[in-house]
Structure formats: structure tokens, C-alpha cells
Amino acid sequence: SILDIGTGTGLIALMLAQRSDAQLIDALEIEENAYEQSVENFEKSDWGDRLFCYHAAFDEFVEEMQEEEKYDLIISNPPFYSEDYKTGNENRDQARFAEALPLTELIEGASLLLSEKGHFDLIIPFSEESNALEIARKLSLFPNRVTRVKGTESSSIKRSLISFGFDNLEPQIKELTLEISRHNYTEEFKALVKDFYLKL
């Protein structure tokens, strides 16, 4: 079973449905328009019978579900954590801000919903990586894989993709570069997304 926290319009949940044989893929979205869009997208997809979207705040969802459901994979591409991203659009800002879902609350909640051998995969700005690792460590969640993502070979690291689990293993750490030059994608990135794009 899979949980996508802050699914937006449901894109990641749909990609997971396409790639996995999980019988249950739950998604969670608090913003009403995005929730309605994700429900519509799920219903139109080939995997609608396996996908379900909840319209709720994460803390309510955790309280409701922690006794009855443990997930084998939890994924979240959560709010951005910097004032630099303020847009003036309240809905968009809510999707991008820590006030909507603080990192501590997100990791704590995920630890309560994760199965014993499950993985919690988190996509965050690189600037938040050490903070996320420290919060997780206190909850006995350990990084099994860390992928640091940058736009080009010469650019700085922008994102961290961290896969946490309850087993304290030596983490695999690697870098992923997206482009050689503008719209000229690296072979590694192309291999990663080939199932989802018609042309790259």
C-alpha cells in the first residue's frame, strides 16, 4: 500500500499506480481545488479502482488512520520552506509553505503511518536536508538512500530525495544531474522518466 501526502492534482500517485502493482494507493490533499482535480484525474485513469484521495489536513488523517492502516511506501513532495517563494496567490503559497505542513509534523506523521519494513520517500530543498535527517533520526527513521539533484553539472544542488526506513543501514548517496544543456537531458535522467514522457 502507498500514501502520497500533499498529492496536488494527483500526478505522483498516478505515476506510482502506473509503475507498481500496489492494491491500495491513497492520496491526501487539503486544498479544495487540487483535491477535486485529483479525484477527477483518478476517475479518468486506468487505475481508478486502486486510487483514493482524502480531503483532509495531515494531522487529522494521521489521527484517524494510524491504528488501522500502515503503508509500505509513503511519498511526499512537501511545501517549500523559504520566504523567497511567496507568490501572492494564497492557494499556491499554502502549497509552498512550512506553515501548511511543518517538516517536523510531516516526518512524525509519516513515522506513525509507516509499516515496519516500509519506506518514506521525501523530496525537499537541499537546504533542508540536514534538518530533515536530524528530525527523522530522533524518530528512529534512517536514510537508506539520498539522491542530490542539480540542474546541470556546474550548478549547485537544489533538491534532496531521501528514502527513510526504520532499519539503520549505511545510506547510498548519489547525485543526479538533469541536463547537459538547456533541454538536452542526461542519459541517467532520461532512463528515470522514460515511462512517463513521450519524447525527451
Short mmCIF file of C-alpha atoms in Angstrom, two decimals:
data_model
loop_
_atom_site.label_atom_id
_atom_site.label_comp_id
_atom_site.label_asym_id
_atom_site.label_seq_id
_atom_site.Cartn_x
_atom_site.Cartn_y
_atom_site.Cartn_z
CA SER A 1 0.00 0.00 0.00
CA ILE A 2 1.11 3.54 -0.83
CA LEU A 3 0.33 7.01 0.56
CA ASP A 4 1.05 10.27 -1.30
CA ILE A 5 0.96 13.21 1.13
CA GLY A 6 0.01 16.54 -0.48
CA THR A 7 -0.86 14.96 -3.81
CA GLY A 8 -1.84 18.20 -5.57
CA THR A 9 -3.56 17.12 -8.79
CA GLY A 10 -2.52 13.50 -8.21
CA LEU A 11 0.38 13.26 -10.67
CA ILE A 12 2.80 11.33 -8.42
CA ALA A 13 0.04 8.96 -7.25
CA LEU A 14 -0.85 8.26 -10.89
CA MET A 15 2.80 7.61 -11.76
CA LEU A 16 3.04 5.18 -8.83
CA ALA A 17 -0.14 3.43 -9.98
CA GLN A 18 1.39 3.03 -13.44
CA ARG A 19 4.68 1.71 -12.09
CA SER A 20 3.62 -0.51 -9.19
CA ASP A 21 1.19 -3.31 -8.51
CA ALA A 22 0.14 -1.87 -5.13
CA GLN A 23 -3.51 -2.70 -4.50
CA LEU A 24 -4.12 0.48 -2.50
CA ILE A 25 -2.82 3.95 -3.34
CA ASP A 26 -4.16 6.62 -1.01
CA ALA A 27 -3.55 10.31 -1.63
CA LEU A 28 -4.09 13.25 0.68
CA GLU A 29 -4.78 16.86 -0.33
CA ILE A 30 -6.01 19.75 1.83
CA GLU A 31 -6.55 22.41 -0.89
CA GLU A 32 -10.07 22.01 -2.30
CA ASN A 33 -9.46 22.77 -5.99
CA ALA A 34 -6.44 20.48 -6.15
CA TYR A 35 -8.38 17.76 -4.31
CA GLU A 36 -11.27 17.95 -6.81
CA GLN A 37 -8.82 17.85 -9.72
CA SER A 38 -7.02 14.81 -8.31
CA VAL A 39 -10.33 12.94 -7.81
CA GLU A 40 -11.26 13.70 -11.42
CA ASN A 41 -7.81 12.61 -12.65
CA PHE A 42 -8.02 9.36 -10.67
CA GLU A 43 -11.50 8.57 -12.01
CA LYS A 44 -10.37 9.15 -15.62
CA SER A 45 -7.27 6.98 -15.25
CA ASP A 46 -6.85 3.26 -15.95
CA TRP A 47 -6.07 2.72 -12.25
CA GLY A 48 -9.11 4.41 -10.67
CA ASP A 49 -10.07 1.27 -8.74
CA ARG A 50 -6.75 1.40 -6.81
CA LEU A 51 -6.60 5.16 -6.18
CA PHE A 52 -8.41 7.11 -3.47
CA CYS A 53 -7.98 10.75 -2.46
CA TYR A 54 -8.78 12.09 1.02
CA HIS A 55 -9.65 15.77 1.54
CA ALA A 56 -8.20 16.41 4.99
CA ALA A 57 -5.39 18.00 6.95
CA PHE A 58 -2.44 15.69 7.58
CA ASP A 59 -2.75 15.75 11.39
CA GLU A 60 -6.43 14.68 11.17
CA PHE A 61 -5.54 11.94 8.70
CA VAL A 62 -2.76 10.58 10.95
CA GLU A 63 -5.05 10.57 13.98
CA GLU A 64 -7.74 8.71 12.04
CA MET A 65 -5.54 6.19 10.24
CA GLN A 66 -2.57 5.32 12.45
CA GLU A 67 -4.38 2.46 14.21
CA GLU A 68 -5.93 0.93 11.10
CA GLU A 69 -3.53 1.47 8.19
CA LYS A 70 0.24 1.10 7.81
CA TYR A 71 1.75 1.94 4.44
CA ASP A 72 4.64 0.18 2.69
CA LEU A 73 5.57 3.36 0.85
CA ILE A 74 4.85 6.94 1.84
CA ILE A 75 5.89 9.70 -0.53
CA SER A 76 5.79 13.46 -0.17
CA ASN A 77 6.99 16.44 -2.18
CA PRO A 78 6.00 18.86 0.60
CA PRO A 79 5.74 22.65 0.84
CA PHE A 80 8.80 24.74 0.05
CA TYR A 81 10.38 26.20 3.14
CA SER A 82 11.54 29.66 2.15
CA GLU A 83 10.04 33.15 2.09
CA ASP A 84 11.67 33.53 -1.34
CA TYR A 85 8.85 31.50 -2.85
CA LYS A 86 5.94 33.75 -1.82
CA THR A 87 3.77 34.34 -4.89
CA GLY A 88 0.82 36.40 -3.62
CA ASN A 89 -1.52 33.57 -4.66
CA GLU A 90 -2.83 32.20 -1.36
CA ASN A 91 -3.56 28.68 -2.65
CA ARG A 92 -0.15 28.39 -4.25
CA ASP A 93 1.58 29.82 -1.20
CA GLN A 94 -0.22 27.32 1.03
CA ALA A 95 1.16 24.55 -1.14
CA ARG A 96 4.63 26.02 -0.76
CA PHE A 97 4.88 26.99 2.88
CA ALA A 98 6.00 25.31 6.04
CA GLU A 99 3.00 26.72 7.94
CA ALA A 100 0.77 24.47 5.81
CA LEU A 101 2.68 21.37 6.92
CA PRO A 102 5.83 21.83 9.04
CA LEU A 103 8.64 19.39 8.28
CA THR A 104 8.60 18.04 11.85
CA GLU A 105 4.86 17.30 11.66
CA LEU A 106 5.27 15.64 8.27
CA ILE A 107 8.09 13.31 9.36
CA GLU A 108 6.43 12.49 12.71
CA GLY A 109 3.15 11.65 11.00
CA ALA A 110 4.87 9.52 8.37
CA SER A 111 6.68 7.56 11.10
CA LEU A 112 3.30 6.68 12.67
CA LEU A 113 1.79 5.51 9.35
CA LEU A 114 4.80 3.58 8.01
CA SER A 115 4.95 -0.21 8.12
CA GLU A 116 7.92 -1.83 9.87
CA LYS A 117 9.79 -2.53 6.61
CA GLY A 118 8.30 0.42 4.72
CA HIS A 119 9.99 3.42 3.10
CA PHE A 120 9.20 7.11 3.47
CA ASP A 121 10.42 8.98 0.37
CA LEU A 122 10.76 12.73 0.76
CA ILE A 123 11.60 15.39 -1.83
CA ILE A 124 12.86 18.61 -0.22
CA PRO A 125 15.08 21.61 -0.96
CA PHE A 126 18.74 20.64 -0.37
CA SER A 127 18.94 23.42 2.25
CA GLU A 128 16.52 21.37 4.42
CA GLU A 129 18.38 18.05 4.14
CA SER A 130 20.35 18.14 7.41
CA ASN A 131 17.26 19.36 9.31
CA ALA A 132 15.15 16.51 7.90
CA LEU A 133 17.82 13.91 8.74
CA GLU A 134 18.02 15.18 12.33
CA ILE A 135 14.23 15.17 12.84
CA ALA A 136 13.97 11.67 11.36
CA ARG A 137 16.85 10.29 13.47
CA LYS A 138 15.01 11.28 16.67
CA LEU A 139 12.04 9.21 15.43
CA SER A 140 14.25 6.19 14.60
CA LEU A 141 13.90 6.80 10.86
CA PHE A 142 17.17 6.49 8.97
CA PRO A 143 18.21 7.49 5.44
CA ASN A 144 18.65 4.37 3.27
CA ARG A 145 19.15 6.36 0.05
CA VAL A 146 19.94 10.02 -0.58
CA THR A 147 19.94 11.47 -4.11
CA ARG A 148 21.04 15.08 -4.50
CA VAL A 149 19.66 16.71 -7.63
CA LYS A 150 21.11 19.58 -9.64
CA GLY A 151 20.09 21.16 -12.92
CA THR A 152 23.44 20.95 -14.73
CA GLU A 153 26.91 19.67 -13.88
CA SER A 154 28.10 23.18 -12.95
CA SER A 155 25.02 24.28 -10.96
CA SER A 156 24.55 23.88 -7.23
CA ILE A 157 22.46 21.11 -5.68
CA LYS A 158 18.79 22.18 -5.50
CA ARG A 159 16.86 19.16 -4.17
CA SER A 160 17.38 16.15 -1.94
CA LEU A 161 15.45 12.93 -2.47
CA ILE A 162 15.67 10.93 0.75
CA SER A 163 14.33 7.42 1.30
CA PHE A 164 13.90 6.72 5.03
CA GLY A 165 13.30 3.41 6.77
CA PHE A 166 13.38 2.04 10.32
CA ASP A 167 16.48 -0.07 9.54
CA ASN A 168 19.69 1.80 10.34
CA LEU A 169 21.64 0.95 7.17
CA GLU A 170 24.66 2.59 5.57
CA PRO A 171 22.95 5.08 3.21
CA GLN A 172 23.58 5.01 -0.54
CA ILE A 173 24.39 8.59 -1.50
CA LYS A 174 24.47 9.77 -5.12
CA GLU A 175 24.00 12.81 -7.33
CA LEU A 176 21.61 13.20 -10.25
CA THR A 177 22.21 15.85 -12.91
CA LEU A 178 19.16 16.64 -15.04
CA GLU A 179 20.56 18.45 -18.08
CA ILE A 180 23.80 18.66 -20.06
CA SER A 181 22.49 21.93 -21.54
CA ARG A 182 19.03 23.54 -21.88
CA HIS A 183 16.53 20.77 -22.83
CA ASN A 184 19.41 18.38 -23.52
CA TYR A 185 18.80 15.81 -20.77
CA THR A 186 21.35 13.43 -19.27
CA GLU A 187 21.03 9.71 -20.06
CA GLU A 188 20.50 8.98 -16.35
CA PHE A 189 17.54 11.36 -16.15
CA LYS A 190 16.05 10.05 -19.41
CA ALA A 191 16.24 6.47 -18.12
CA LEU A 192 14.48 7.54 -14.93
CA VAL A 193 11.49 9.19 -16.63
CA LYS A 194 11.21 7.28 -19.92
CA ASP A 195 7.94 5.58 -18.92
CA PHE A 196 6.21 8.93 -18.40
CA TYR A 197 7.31 11.11 -21.32
CA LEU A 198 6.52 10.56 -25.00
CA LYS A 199 9.64 12.45 -26.04
CA LEU A 200 12.61 13.99 -24.29
#
